[in-house]
Amino acid sequence: MSALPTGPRAPELSKTPADTAPSRSAGPRRRRTGWTGRVRPAVLTAQLGLAVLLVAGWEVGSRTGVVDPFFFSSPTAVAGRIGQWLGSGEIAGHLLTTLLEAALALVIGGVLGLGIGFLLARARTLAAVLDPYIKVLNALPRVVLAPIFLLWFGLGIWSKVAFGVTLVFFIVFFNTYQGVREVDRVLVDNARMLGAKESQLIRHVLLPSAMSWIFSSLHTSVGFAIVGAVVGEYLGASEGMGYLIAQAEGTFDTTGVFAGMVVLSVVVVAIDLLVNRVERRLLRWQPARERTHG
Amino acid sequence: MADGDDSAAVELRGVTMTYHGAEGDYTAVREVDLTVAPGRFVSVVGPTGCGKSTVLNAVAGLREPSAGQVLIGGEPLRGLNRRAGYMFQQDALLPWKTVVQNVAFGLELSGVEAERLARAHEWVVRVGLAGFENAYPHQLSGGMRKRTAVAQTWIGDPDILLMDEPFGALDVQTRQIMENELLTLWTDSGKTVLFVTHDLEEAVSLSDEVVLLSAGPGSGVVGRYPVDLPRPRDLLDIRTTPRFTELYGAIWADLRNEVMRTYERASHGTAGAGAVQDAG
Ligand SMILES: Nc1ncnc2c1ncn2[C@@H]1O[C@H](COP(=O)(O)OP(=O)(O)OP(=O)(O)O)[C@@H](O)[C@H]1O
Ligand SMILES: [Mg+2]
């Protein structure tokens, strides 16, 4: 849990659009990832083989004492613990808490980022004035805020939500800002020639342009929302996956730590697949090769 | 000028357009005078970068002249030109709207609810895109995108049409078909067309008049050539008629000078006014 998230790279708020490289209105080009989708059978076999090998190696290692089960547990022990959690149903409460915190952070951070990003992209002077403040806030390692949020919002979910919001906000904010500022000039001119008023320009041109940038960072936003919730819980909570892991760690229960990590990973991958589907629906107007493949 | 004392649909009086850039000011066009009578089809030709798009932007009201005046129907233009439709040189379709949504966009903006999609659909068929209503721009060929843009601009029924190299990027066959279709649309529509192209053949075969801009910077109108070819014209045949060849040759001689000048400036930096080639 030591890799603490830092914010996205901040673009120069004080720059004029002419300073930044022109980009097509279709939004940012997205990196093609090869995790799922049309994976070749040979690759799939190799991937499965590698998984089996790692798990088997781990199991054999801890049974033969090559690795110390106290520090590394073992796959069967981890699986047993997960089975126990599922059987008793105690995991559901923790998982739901974490997901609720992440969802709230995503929505609140997203709305704030969108609103403020839009405002600053349209109000140049305001953006120039606020530029250094935003840079400083974004550069701040977020984890130092966690104790403050615990004091302000208590041990309940809201301190975790607040923490997640500080992570999600900047991603959505910068993408909105960029999306609005780098909208293709000719699209704006064309809409104006066709009779668009300011509010219509926002609705039909600027917002969709920003949306394509925001959706392209949806994976990152969702990831950060979950990271925010888990790290927040880890530092002080009475419920949630982070709390579960912290508790196990406190009693040197490595099996519990690993089991918590596995459950979290599975959930995150499942959510990522869901995000892929949502993204594909929302961005179906974009050429497929520019899209992340789901 | 068939319309006698009727006020011109478009009139430019001493229009100068200066861009203020980081490396200093650049005057693209200087003191351009141009009159287009209502219902006329006028083409603007000139070497690349001479300021053709700049002139159209002034007529559209997207960019105010640094000096001079634009008059639309005799009235000085303030702000955007509400009577004009503008087909941009670049692709200007909204990538997140389908063909039919893009075509209906202007109607949507002006709050037309009733029959909006029906009217858009009608135009989609008219420009030969039936069956592609729900395609997104990235799924269309270049020619299909231009057809969509034509429908998008024409559906609002503007009096004045500004078309900036609409078919410049198309292959020869598609271009001829689209030129023919454009003439069919325009004939009897009463619309005034200001058509920018760098293709002189296209300019002569479509227009009532060809206006030649000089090489930049600070280009101005160096020639106006009435085209007295009879209408209706068959674009496939017209290019072989003697009168066409004659007109083409006359304008080309002048255009060539300007093109050579642009070329020389580009290859020798901004050398003086010198070296004008002999008019072949
Ligand atoms: N926004 C701008 N800022 C500075 N200079 C500009 C700008 N737009 C155009 N220019 C300059 O003004 C000149 C005329 O440009 P314009 O686009 O009107 O040319 P054009 O005749 O339409 O060329 P083409 O046939 O290649 O489309 C060019 O030299 C160009 O570099
Ligand atoms: Mg141009």
Coordinates of C-alpha atoms and ligand atoms in Angstrom, one line a residue:
Chain A
M1 CA 0.0 0.0 0.0
S2 CA 3.0 2.2 -0.2
A3 CA 2.5 3.4 -3.8
L4 CA 0.5 6.5 -3.0
P5 CA -1.4 8.1 -5.9
T6 CA -0.3 11.4 -7.1
G7 CA -2.4 13.6 -9.3
P8 CA -2.3 13.8 -13.1
R9 CA 0.2 16.2 -14.8
A10 CA -1.2 19.7 -14.8
P11 CA -1.4 21.5 -18.1
E12 CA -0.5 25.2 -18.1
L13 CA -3.6 27.0 -17.1
S14 CA -2.2 30.3 -18.1
K15 CA -1.5 29.3 -21.6
T16 CA -3.7 30.3 -24.4
P17 CA -5.1 27.6 -26.7
A18 CA -2.8 28.7 -29.5
D19 CA 0.2 27.7 -27.3
T20 CA -1.0 24.1 -27.1
A21 CA -0.7 21.7 -29.9
P22 CA -3.9 21.6 -32.0
S23 CA -5.8 18.5 -31.7
R24 CA -8.8 17.1 -33.5
S25 CA -12.1 17.4 -31.8
A26 CA -12.5 13.7 -31.5
G27 CA -10.6 14.0 -28.2
P28 CA -7.5 12.4 -26.9
R29 CA -6.1 9.4 -28.5
R30 CA -6.4 6.6 -26.2
R31 CA -3.7 4.0 -25.6
R32 CA -4.6 0.7 -26.8
T33 CA -4.5 -1.9 -24.0
G34 CA -4.4 -5.5 -24.6
W35 CA -5.8 -6.9 -21.4
T36 CA -9.0 -8.4 -22.7
G37 CA -10.8 -8.4 -26.0
R38 CA -9.6 -10.5 -28.9
V39 CA -6.7 -12.2 -27.3
R40 CA -5.1 -14.9 -29.4
P41 CA -5.5 -18.4 -28.0
A42 CA -1.8 -18.9 -27.7
V43 CA -1.5 -15.7 -25.6
L44 CA -4.4 -16.8 -23.4
T45 CA -2.9 -20.2 -22.8
A46 CA 0.4 -18.7 -21.9
Q47 CA -1.3 -16.3 -19.5
L48 CA -3.2 -19.1 -17.8
G49 CA -0.1 -21.2 -17.7
L50 CA 1.8 -18.4 -16.0
A51 CA -1.0 -18.0 -13.4
V52 CA -1.0 -21.7 -12.6
L53 CA 2.8 -21.7 -12.4
L54 CA 2.9 -18.8 -10.0
V55 CA 0.2 -20.1 -7.7
A56 CA 1.6 -23.6 -7.8
G57 CA 5.1 -22.3 -7.1
W58 CA 3.8 -20.2 -4.2
E59 CA 1.9 -23.2 -2.7
V60 CA 4.8 -25.6 -3.1
G61 CA 7.2 -23.0 -1.8
S62 CA 5.3 -22.4 1.4
R63 CA 4.7 -26.0 2.0
T64 CA 8.3 -27.0 1.6
G65 CA 9.4 -24.0 3.7
V66 CA 11.3 -22.3 0.8
V67 CA 9.2 -19.3 1.6
D68 CA 8.1 -18.6 5.1
P69 CA 4.3 -19.1 5.4
F70 CA 4.2 -16.6 8.3
F71 CA 5.3 -13.8 5.9
F72 CA 3.9 -15.1 2.7
S73 CA 0.9 -17.3 3.6
S74 CA -0.1 -19.8 1.0
P75 CA -2.7 -20.0 -1.8
T76 CA -4.8 -22.6 -0.1
A77 CA -4.8 -20.6 3.2
V78 CA -5.8 -17.5 1.3
A79 CA -8.5 -19.3 -0.6
G80 CA -9.7 -20.8 2.6
R81 CA -10.0 -17.4 4.2
I82 CA -11.9 -16.0 1.3
G83 CA -14.2 -19.0 1.4
Q84 CA -14.8 -18.4 5.1
W85 CA -15.5 -14.7 4.5
L86 CA -18.0 -15.5 1.8
G87 CA -19.6 -18.2 3.8
S88 CA -20.1 -16.0 6.9
G89 CA -21.1 -13.1 4.6
E90 CA -18.9 -10.7 6.7
I91 CA -17.0 -9.6 3.5
A92 CA -20.2 -8.1 1.9
G93 CA -20.5 -5.3 4.4
H94 CA -16.9 -4.2 4.0
L95 CA -17.0 -4.5 0.3
L96 CA -20.2 -2.4 0.0
T97 CA -18.8 0.3 2.3
T98 CA -15.7 0.6 0.1
L99 CA -17.7 0.6 -3.1
L100 CA -20.2 3.2 -1.7
E101 CA -17.3 5.5 -0.7
A102 CA -15.7 5.1 -4.1
A103 CA -19.0 5.7 -6.0
L104 CA -19.7 8.9 -3.9
A105 CA -16.1 10.1 -4.5
L106 CA -16.5 9.5 -8.2
V107 CA -19.8 11.3 -8.5
I108 CA -18.9 14.3 -6.3
G109 CA -15.3 14.6 -7.7
G110 CA -16.6 14.2 -11.2
V111 CA -19.3 16.9 -10.9
L112 CA -17.0 19.3 -9.2
G113 CA -14.2 18.7 -11.7
L114 CA -16.6 19.1 -14.6
G115 CA -18.1 22.3 -13.3
I116 CA -14.9 24.0 -12.3
G117 CA -13.0 22.8 -15.3
F118 CA -15.7 24.3 -17.5
L119 CA -15.7 27.5 -15.7
L120 CA -12.0 28.0 -15.8
A121 CA -11.8 27.0 -19.5
R122 CA -14.2 29.7 -20.3
A123 CA -12.9 32.4 -17.9
R124 CA -9.3 33.0 -18.9
T125 CA -8.5 35.6 -16.3
L126 CA -9.9 33.5 -13.5
A127 CA -7.9 30.5 -14.8
A128 CA -4.7 32.6 -14.8
V129 CA -5.3 33.8 -11.2
L130 CA -6.0 30.3 -9.9
D131 CA -3.3 28.6 -11.8
P132 CA -0.6 28.5 -9.1
Y133 CA -3.1 27.4 -6.4
I134 CA -4.3 24.5 -8.5
K135 CA -0.7 23.5 -9.2
V136 CA 0.1 23.5 -5.5
L137 CA -3.0 21.5 -4.6
N138 CA -2.4 19.0 -7.3
A139 CA 1.3 18.6 -6.4
L140 CA 0.4 18.0 -2.7
P141 CA 0.8 14.3 -1.8
R142 CA -2.9 13.5 -1.1
V143 CA -2.2 11.1 1.8
V144 CA -1.2 14.0 4.1
L145 CA -4.7 15.2 3.8
A146 CA -6.1 11.9 5.2
P147 CA -5.5 12.8 8.9
I148 CA -7.1 16.2 8.4
F149 CA -10.1 14.7 6.8
L150 CA -10.4 12.2 9.6
L151 CA -10.5 15.1 12.0
W152 CA -13.0 17.0 9.9
F153 CA -15.3 14.3 8.8
G154 CA -14.8 11.6 11.4
L155 CA -14.2 7.9 11.1
G156 CA -17.3 7.3 9.0
I157 CA -17.5 7.1 5.2
W158 CA -17.3 10.9 4.5
S159 CA -13.6 11.2 5.4
K160 CA -12.9 8.5 2.8
V161 CA -15.2 10.1 0.3
A162 CA -13.5 13.5 0.8
F163 CA -10.1 11.8 0.3
G164 CA -11.3 10.1 -2.9
V165 CA -12.8 13.4 -4.2
T166 CA -9.4 15.1 -4.0
L167 CA -8.0 12.4 -6.3
V168 CA -10.9 12.2 -8.8
F169 CA -11.5 15.9 -8.9
F170 CA -8.1 16.8 -10.5
I171 CA -8.3 14.1 -13.2
V172 CA -11.8 15.2 -14.3
F173 CA -10.9 18.9 -13.9
F174 CA -7.8 18.7 -16.1
N175 CA -9.5 16.6 -18.7
T176 CA -12.5 19.0 -18.8
Y177 CA -10.3 22.0 -19.0
Q178 CA -8.3 20.5 -21.8
G179 CA -11.3 19.2 -23.6
V180 CA -13.0 22.6 -23.6
R181 CA -9.9 24.6 -24.5
E182 CA -8.8 22.3 -27.3
V183 CA -12.1 21.9 -29.0
D184 CA -11.7 22.2 -32.7
R185 CA -12.1 25.9 -33.6
V186 CA -13.9 25.1 -36.8
L187 CA -16.5 23.1 -35.0
V188 CA -17.3 26.1 -32.9
D189 CA -17.4 28.4 -35.9
N190 CA -19.6 26.0 -37.8
A191 CA -22.1 25.7 -34.9
R192 CA -22.1 29.5 -34.6
M193 CA -22.8 29.9 -38.3
L194 CA -25.7 27.4 -37.9
G195 CA -27.1 29.7 -35.3
A196 CA -25.8 28.3 -32.0
K197 CA -26.1 30.6 -29.0
E198 CA -23.6 30.4 -26.1
S199 CA -25.7 27.9 -24.1
Q200 CA -26.2 25.7 -27.2
L201 CA -22.5 25.9 -28.0
I202 CA -21.8 24.5 -24.5
R203 CA -24.3 21.8 -24.9
H204 CA -23.7 20.6 -28.4
V205 CA -20.0 21.3 -28.9
L206 CA -18.0 22.0 -25.8
L207 CA -19.5 19.5 -23.4
P208 CA -19.3 16.6 -25.8
S209 CA -15.7 17.5 -26.6
A210 CA -14.9 17.6 -22.9
M211 CA -16.8 14.4 -22.3
S212 CA -14.7 12.5 -24.7
W213 CA -11.7 13.5 -22.7
I214 CA -13.4 12.7 -19.4
F215 CA -14.5 9.3 -20.5
S216 CA -11.1 8.5 -21.8
S217 CA -9.8 9.0 -18.2
L218 CA -12.7 7.1 -16.7
H219 CA -10.5 4.1 -15.9
T220 CA -8.1 6.3 -14.0
S221 CA -10.9 8.1 -12.2
V222 CA -12.6 4.9 -11.1
G223 CA -9.2 3.5 -10.0
F224 CA -8.4 6.5 -8.0
A225 CA -11.8 6.6 -6.4
I226 CA -11.3 3.0 -5.1
V227 CA -7.7 3.8 -4.1
G228 CA -9.0 6.8 -2.1
A229 CA -11.5 4.7 -0.3
V230 CA -9.1 1.9 0.6
V231 CA -6.3 4.2 1.7
G232 CA -8.7 6.2 3.8
E233 CA -10.0 3.1 5.5
Y234 CA -6.5 1.8 6.0
L235 CA -5.6 4.9 8.0
G236 CA -8.7 4.9 10.2
A237 CA -12.1 3.4 9.9
S238 CA -14.4 0.8 11.4
E239 CA -15.5 -0.8 8.2
G240 CA -14.4 -1.4 4.6
M241 CA -11.8 -3.4 2.7
G242 CA -8.9 -1.1 3.8
Y243 CA -10.0 -1.5 7.4
L244 CA -10.1 -5.3 7.0
I245 CA -6.6 -5.4 5.6
A246 CA -5.2 -3.0 8.2
Q247 CA -6.8 -5.1 11.0
A248 CA -5.2 -8.3 9.6
E249 CA -1.9 -6.6 9.3
G250 CA -2.2 -5.4 12.9
T251 CA -2.4 -9.1 14.1
F252 CA 0.4 -10.2 11.7
D253 CA -2.3 -12.2 9.9
T254 CA -0.7 -12.3 6.4
T255 CA -3.4 -14.7 5.1
G256 CA -5.9 -12.0 5.9
V257 CA -3.9 -9.3 4.1
F258 CA -3.5 -11.4 1.0
A259 CA -7.1 -12.5 1.0
G260 CA -8.2 -8.8 1.3
M261 CA -5.8 -8.0 -1.6
V262 CA -7.2 -10.8 -3.8
V263 CA -10.8 -9.8 -3.2
L264 CA -10.0 -6.2 -3.9
S265 CA -8.2 -7.1 -7.1
V266 CA -11.0 -9.2 -8.4
V267 CA -13.6 -6.5 -7.7
V268 CA -11.4 -3.9 -9.4
V269 CA -10.9 -6.0 -12.5
A270 CA -14.7 -6.6 -12.6
I271 CA -15.4 -2.9 -12.4
D272 CA -12.8 -2.2 -15.0
L273 CA -14.6 -4.5 -17.4
L274 CA -17.8 -2.7 -16.6
V275 CA -16.2 0.6 -17.3
N276 CA -15.0 -0.7 -20.7
R277 CA -18.6 -1.5 -21.7
V278 CA -19.9 1.8 -20.5
E279 CA -17.1 3.6 -22.4
R280 CA -17.8 1.7 -25.5
R281 CA -21.5 2.7 -25.4
L282 CA -20.8 6.3 -24.6
L283 CA -18.0 6.8 -27.2
R284 CA -19.4 4.8 -30.0
W285 CA -19.1 7.8 -32.3
Q286 CA -15.3 7.5 -32.1
P287 CA -13.3 5.4 -34.5
A288 CA -12.7 2.0 -32.9
R289 CA -9.0 2.1 -33.3
E290 CA -8.8 5.1 -31.0
R291 CA -10.7 3.4 -28.3
T292 CA -9.5 1.3 -25.5
H293 CA -10.6 -2.2 -26.4
G294 CA -12.8 -3.9 -23.9
Chain B
M1 CA -24.4 43.1 -63.4
A2 CA -27.9 42.1 -64.4
D3 CA -29.6 43.5 -61.3
G4 CA -28.9 47.1 -62.0
D5 CA -29.4 49.3 -59.0
D6 CA -30.5 46.6 -56.7
S7 CA -28.1 46.5 -53.7
A8 CA -25.5 43.8 -53.9
A9 CA -26.0 40.6 -51.9
V10 CA -22.4 40.9 -50.8
E11 CA -20.1 43.9 -51.0
L12 CA -16.6 44.3 -49.7
R13 CA -15.3 47.9 -49.6
G14 CA -11.6 48.3 -49.0
V15 CA -11.5 45.3 -46.7
T16 CA -8.1 44.7 -45.0
M17 CA -7.6 41.7 -42.8
T18 CA -4.6 41.7 -40.4
Y19 CA -3.7 38.8 -38.2
H20 CA -1.9 39.7 -34.9
G21 CA 0.5 36.9 -34.1
A22 CA 3.3 36.3 -31.7
E23 CA 5.9 37.0 -34.4
G24 CA 4.2 40.2 -35.5
D25 CA 1.3 41.2 -37.6
Y26 CA 0.5 39.7 -40.9
T27 CA -1.8 41.4 -43.4
A28 CA -3.4 38.6 -45.4
V29 CA -5.5 40.8 -47.7
R30 CA -5.4 44.5 -48.3
E31 CA -8.2 46.8 -49.6
V32 CA -10.2 44.1 -51.3
D33 CA -13.2 45.4 -53.2
L34 CA -15.8 42.9 -54.3
T35 CA -19.4 43.1 -55.4
V36 CA -21.6 40.1 -55.8
A37 CA -25.1 40.7 -57.2
P38 CA -28.0 38.6 -55.7
G39 CA -28.4 35.2 -57.1
R40 CA -25.0 35.1 -58.7
F41 CA -22.4 32.3 -58.5
V42 CA -19.0 33.9 -58.0
S43 CA -15.8 32.0 -57.6
V44 CA -12.6 33.3 -55.9
V45 CA -9.4 31.8 -57.1
G46 CA -5.8 32.6 -56.2
P47 CA -2.6 30.9 -55.1
T48 CA -2.5 29.0 -51.8
G49 CA -2.3 31.2 -48.7
C50 CA -3.4 34.3 -50.6
G51 CA -6.3 34.9 -48.2
K52 CA -9.3 33.3 -49.8
S53 CA -10.5 31.7 -46.6
T54 CA -9.8 35.0 -44.8
V55 CA -12.1 36.8 -47.2
L56 CA -14.9 34.3 -46.6
N57 CA -14.5 34.6 -42.8
A58 CA -14.9 38.4 -43.2
V59 CA -18.1 37.8 -45.2
A60 CA -19.3 35.3 -42.6
G61 CA -18.7 37.8 -39.9
L62 CA -16.4 35.4 -38.0
R63 CA -13.6 37.9 -38.2
E64 CA -14.0 41.6 -38.3
P65 CA -12.0 43.5 -41.0
S66 CA -9.1 45.6 -39.6
A67 CA -10.2 48.2 -42.1
G68 CA -13.0 48.6 -44.6
Q69 CA -16.5 47.4 -44.6
V70 CA -18.6 44.3 -45.4
L71 CA -22.1 45.1 -46.6
I72 CA -24.8 42.4 -46.8
G73 CA -27.8 43.4 -48.9
G74 CA -26.6 47.0 -48.6
E75 CA -26.4 46.9 -44.8
P76 CA -23.1 47.1 -43.0
L77 CA -22.4 43.7 -41.4
R78 CA -22.3 43.6 -37.6
G79 CA -21.4 40.4 -35.8
L80 CA -22.2 37.1 -37.5
N81 CA -23.7 37.1 -40.9
R82 CA -27.2 35.6 -40.2
R83 CA -28.1 35.4 -43.9
A84 CA -25.1 33.2 -44.8
G85 CA -24.4 29.5 -44.7
Y86 CA -20.8 28.6 -44.5
M87 CA -19.2 25.3 -45.7
F88 CA -15.8 25.3 -44.2
Q89 CA -12.6 24.2 -45.9
Q90 CA -12.0 21.8 -43.0
D91 CA -14.3 19.0 -41.8
A92 CA -16.8 20.7 -39.5
L93 CA -19.3 17.9 -38.8
L94 CA -19.8 17.1 -35.1
P95 CA -18.1 13.7 -34.7
W96 CA -20.5 12.8 -31.9
K97 CA -23.6 13.3 -34.0
T98 CA -24.9 10.9 -36.7
V99 CA -25.4 12.0 -40.3
V100 CA -29.0 12.8 -39.8
Q101 CA -28.4 14.6 -36.5
N102 CA -25.6 16.7 -38.1
V103 CA -27.9 17.6 -41.0
A104 CA -30.7 18.5 -38.5
F105 CA -28.3 20.5 -36.3
G106 CA -29.1 23.9 -37.6
L107 CA -32.9 23.3 -37.3
E108 CA -32.3 22.0 -33.7
L109 CA -30.4 25.2 -32.8
S110 CA -33.2 27.4 -34.1
G111 CA -35.7 25.4 -32.1
V112 CA -37.5 23.8 -35.0
E113 CA -39.2 20.8 -33.4
A114 CA -41.9 19.7 -35.9
E115 CA -40.7 17.5 -38.7
R116 CA -37.1 18.3 -38.0
L117 CA -35.9 14.7 -38.5
A118 CA -38.3 14.3 -41.5
R119 CA -36.8 17.4 -43.1
A120 CA -33.3 16.3 -42.3
H121 CA -34.0 12.9 -43.7
E122 CA -35.3 14.5 -46.9
W123 CA -32.0 16.3 -47.3
V124 CA -30.0 13.2 -46.5
V125 CA -31.8 11.5 -49.4
R126 CA -31.3 14.5 -51.6
V127 CA -27.5 14.4 -51.2
G128 CA -27.5 10.7 -51.9
L129 CA -26.8 9.4 -48.4
A130 CA -30.0 7.3 -47.9
G131 CA -29.1 4.4 -45.8
F132 CA -26.3 6.3 -43.9
E133 CA -28.6 8.3 -41.7
N134 CA -27.3 6.8 -38.5
A135 CA -23.6 6.6 -39.5
Y136 CA -21.1 8.7 -37.6
P137 CA -18.8 11.0 -39.6
H138 CA -15.7 8.7 -39.0
Q139 CA -17.6 5.9 -40.7
L140 CA -18.0 8.0 -43.9
S141 CA -15.8 8.6 -46.9
G142 CA -14.5 12.1 -47.6
G143 CA -17.0 12.6 -50.3
M144 CA -19.9 11.4 -48.0
R145 CA -18.8 13.8 -45.3
K146 CA -18.9 16.7 -47.9
R147 CA -22.3 15.6 -48.9
T148 CA -23.4 15.7 -45.3
A149 CA -21.9 19.2 -44.9
V150 CA -23.7 20.4 -48.1
A151 CA -27.0 19.2 -46.6
Q152 CA -26.2 20.7 -43.2
T153 CA -25.5 24.1 -44.8
W154 CA -28.4 24.1 -47.3
I155 CA -31.2 22.8 -45.0
G156 CA -31.3 26.2 -43.2
D157 CA -32.1 27.9 -46.6
P158 CA -29.6 30.7 -46.3
D159 CA -29.7 33.5 -49.0
I160 CA -25.9 33.5 -49.3
L161 CA -23.7 30.4 -49.5
L162 CA -20.0 30.6 -48.7
M163 CA -18.2 27.5 -49.8
D164 CA -14.5 27.1 -49.1
E165 CA -12.9 24.6 -51.4
P166 CA -15.8 22.2 -50.7
F167 CA -14.6 19.6 -53.1
G168 CA -10.8 20.2 -52.9
A169 CA -10.0 17.0 -51.2
L170 CA -12.0 14.7 -53.4
D171 CA -11.0 12.5 -56.3
V172 CA -11.7 13.8 -59.8
Q173 CA -14.8 11.6 -60.5
T174 CA -16.5 12.3 -57.2
R175 CA -15.7 16.0 -57.5
Q176 CA -17.4 16.2 -60.9
I177 CA -20.5 14.5 -59.7
M178 CA -20.7 16.8 -56.7
E179 CA -20.1 19.8 -58.8
N180 CA -23.0 18.8 -61.0
E181 CA -25.2 18.2 -58.0
L182 CA -24.3 21.6 -56.6
L183 CA -25.3 23.3 -59.8
T184 CA -28.6 21.4 -59.8
L185 CA -29.2 22.6 -56.3
W186 CA -28.3 26.2 -57.0
T187 CA -30.2 26.5 -60.3
D188 CA -33.4 28.5 -59.7
S189 CA -32.7 28.6 -56.0
G190 CA -32.0 32.4 -56.2
K191 CA -29.1 31.9 -53.8
T192 CA -25.9 33.9 -54.0
V193 CA -22.9 31.7 -53.9
L194 CA -19.3 32.8 -53.1
F195 CA -17.2 29.8 -54.0
V196 CA -13.5 29.5 -53.2
T197 CA -11.4 27.1 -55.1
H198 CA -7.8 26.7 -56.3
D199 CA -9.0 24.7 -59.3
L200 CA -9.5 27.1 -62.2
E201 CA -11.4 24.6 -64.3
E202 CA -13.9 24.2 -61.5
A203 CA -14.2 28.0 -61.1
V204 CA -14.9 28.6 -64.8
S205 CA -17.3 25.8 -65.3
L206 CA -19.5 26.6 -62.3
S207 CA -19.5 30.4 -62.1
D208 CA -21.0 33.6 -63.5
E209 CA -17.8 35.4 -62.6
V210 CA -14.3 34.5 -61.5
V211 CA -12.4 36.8 -59.1
L212 CA -8.6 36.5 -59.0
L213 CA -6.7 37.3 -55.8
S214 CA -3.1 38.2 -56.0
A215 CA -0.3 36.4 -54.2
G216 CA 0.0 37.3 -50.5
P217 CA 0.8 39.0 -48.3
G218 CA -1.5 41.9 -48.6
S219 CA -3.4 40.3 -51.6
G220 CA -6.0 42.2 -53.4
V221 CA -8.3 41.6 -56.4
V222 CA -6.2 41.6 -59.6
G223 CA -8.9 40.5 -62.0
R224 CA -12.6 39.9 -62.5
Y225 CA -13.6 37.7 -65.3
P226 CA -17.3 37.4 -66.3
V227 CA -18.0 33.9 -67.5
D228 CA -20.6 34.0 -70.3
L229 CA -21.0 30.3 -70.9
P230 CA -24.7 29.5 -71.4
R231 CA -26.8 27.9 -68.6
P232 CA -27.9 25.2 -67.9
R233 CA -24.4 23.8 -68.2
D234 CA -23.4 20.2 -68.6
L235 CA -20.2 20.1 -66.6
L236 CA -19.0 16.9 -68.4
D237 CA -19.1 18.5 -71.8
I238 CA -18.5 22.2 -71.1
R239 CA -14.8 21.8 -70.6
T240 CA -14.2 20.9 -74.2
T241 CA -16.1 23.8 -75.7
P242 CA -14.0 26.5 -77.4
R243 CA -15.4 29.3 -75.3
F244 CA -14.4 27.5 -72.1
T245 CA -10.9 27.0 -73.4
E246 CA -10.7 30.7 -74.3
L247 CA -11.9 31.9 -70.9
Y248 CA -9.7 29.4 -69.1
G249 CA -6.6 30.4 -71.0
A250 CA -7.2 34.1 -70.3
I251 CA -7.6 33.7 -66.6
W252 CA -4.9 31.1 -66.3
A253 CA -2.3 33.5 -67.8
D254 CA -3.0 35.9 -64.9
L255 CA -3.4 33.2 -62.2
R256 CA -0.1 31.7 -63.3
N257 CA 1.7 34.9 -62.6
E258 CA 0.4 35.0 -59.1
V259 CA 1.1 31.4 -58.5
M260 CA 4.7 31.9 -59.7
R261 CA 5.1 34.9 -57.4
T262 CA 3.9 32.9 -54.4
Y263 CA 6.3 30.1 -55.3
E264 CA 9.2 32.4 -55.7
R265 CA 8.5 34.1 -52.4
A266 CA 8.3 30.8 -50.7
S267 CA 11.6 29.6 -52.2
H268 CA 13.6 32.8 -51.9
G269 CA 12.2 34.2 -48.7
T270 CA 10.2 37.3 -49.2
A271 CA 12.1 38.7 -52.1
G272 CA 10.9 42.0 -53.7
A273 CA 8.1 42.4 -56.2
G274 CA 10.4 41.4 -59.1
A275 CA 10.3 38.6 -61.7
V276 CA 6.9 38.3 -63.2
Q277 CA 6.8 35.5 -65.7
D278 CA 5.6 36.2 -69.2
A279 CA 2.0 35.5 -69.7
G280 CA 1.9 32.4 -71.8
Ligands
LIG1 N1 -5.3 32.7 -37.5 C1 -4.2 33.2 -38.3 N2 -3.2 33.8 -37.7 C2 -2.2 34.2 -38.4 N3 -2.1 34.1 -39.7 C3 -3.1 33.5 -40.4 C4 -4.2 33.0 -39.7 N4 -5.1 32.5 -40.6 C5 -4.5 32.6 -41.8 N5 -3.3 33.3 -41.7 C6 -2.4 33.6 -42.8 O1 -3.1 34.4 -43.7 C7 -2.8 34.0 -45.0 C8 -4.1 33.7 -45.7 O2 -4.7 32.5 -45.2 P1 -6.0 31.9 -45.8 O3 -6.3 30.7 -45.0 O4 -7.0 32.9 -46.0 O5 -5.4 31.4 -47.2 P2 -6.2 30.6 -48.4 O6 -6.1 31.5 -49.6 O7 -7.5 30.2 -47.9 O8 -5.2 29.4 -48.6 P3 -5.6 27.9 -49.1 O9 -5.9 27.9 -50.5 O10 -4.3 27.1 -48.8 O11 -6.7 27.5 -48.2 C9 -1.9 32.8 -44.9 O12 -0.6 33.3 -45.2 C10 -1.9 32.4 -43.5 O13 -0.7 32.0 -43.1
MG2 MG -8.3 28.4 -47.5

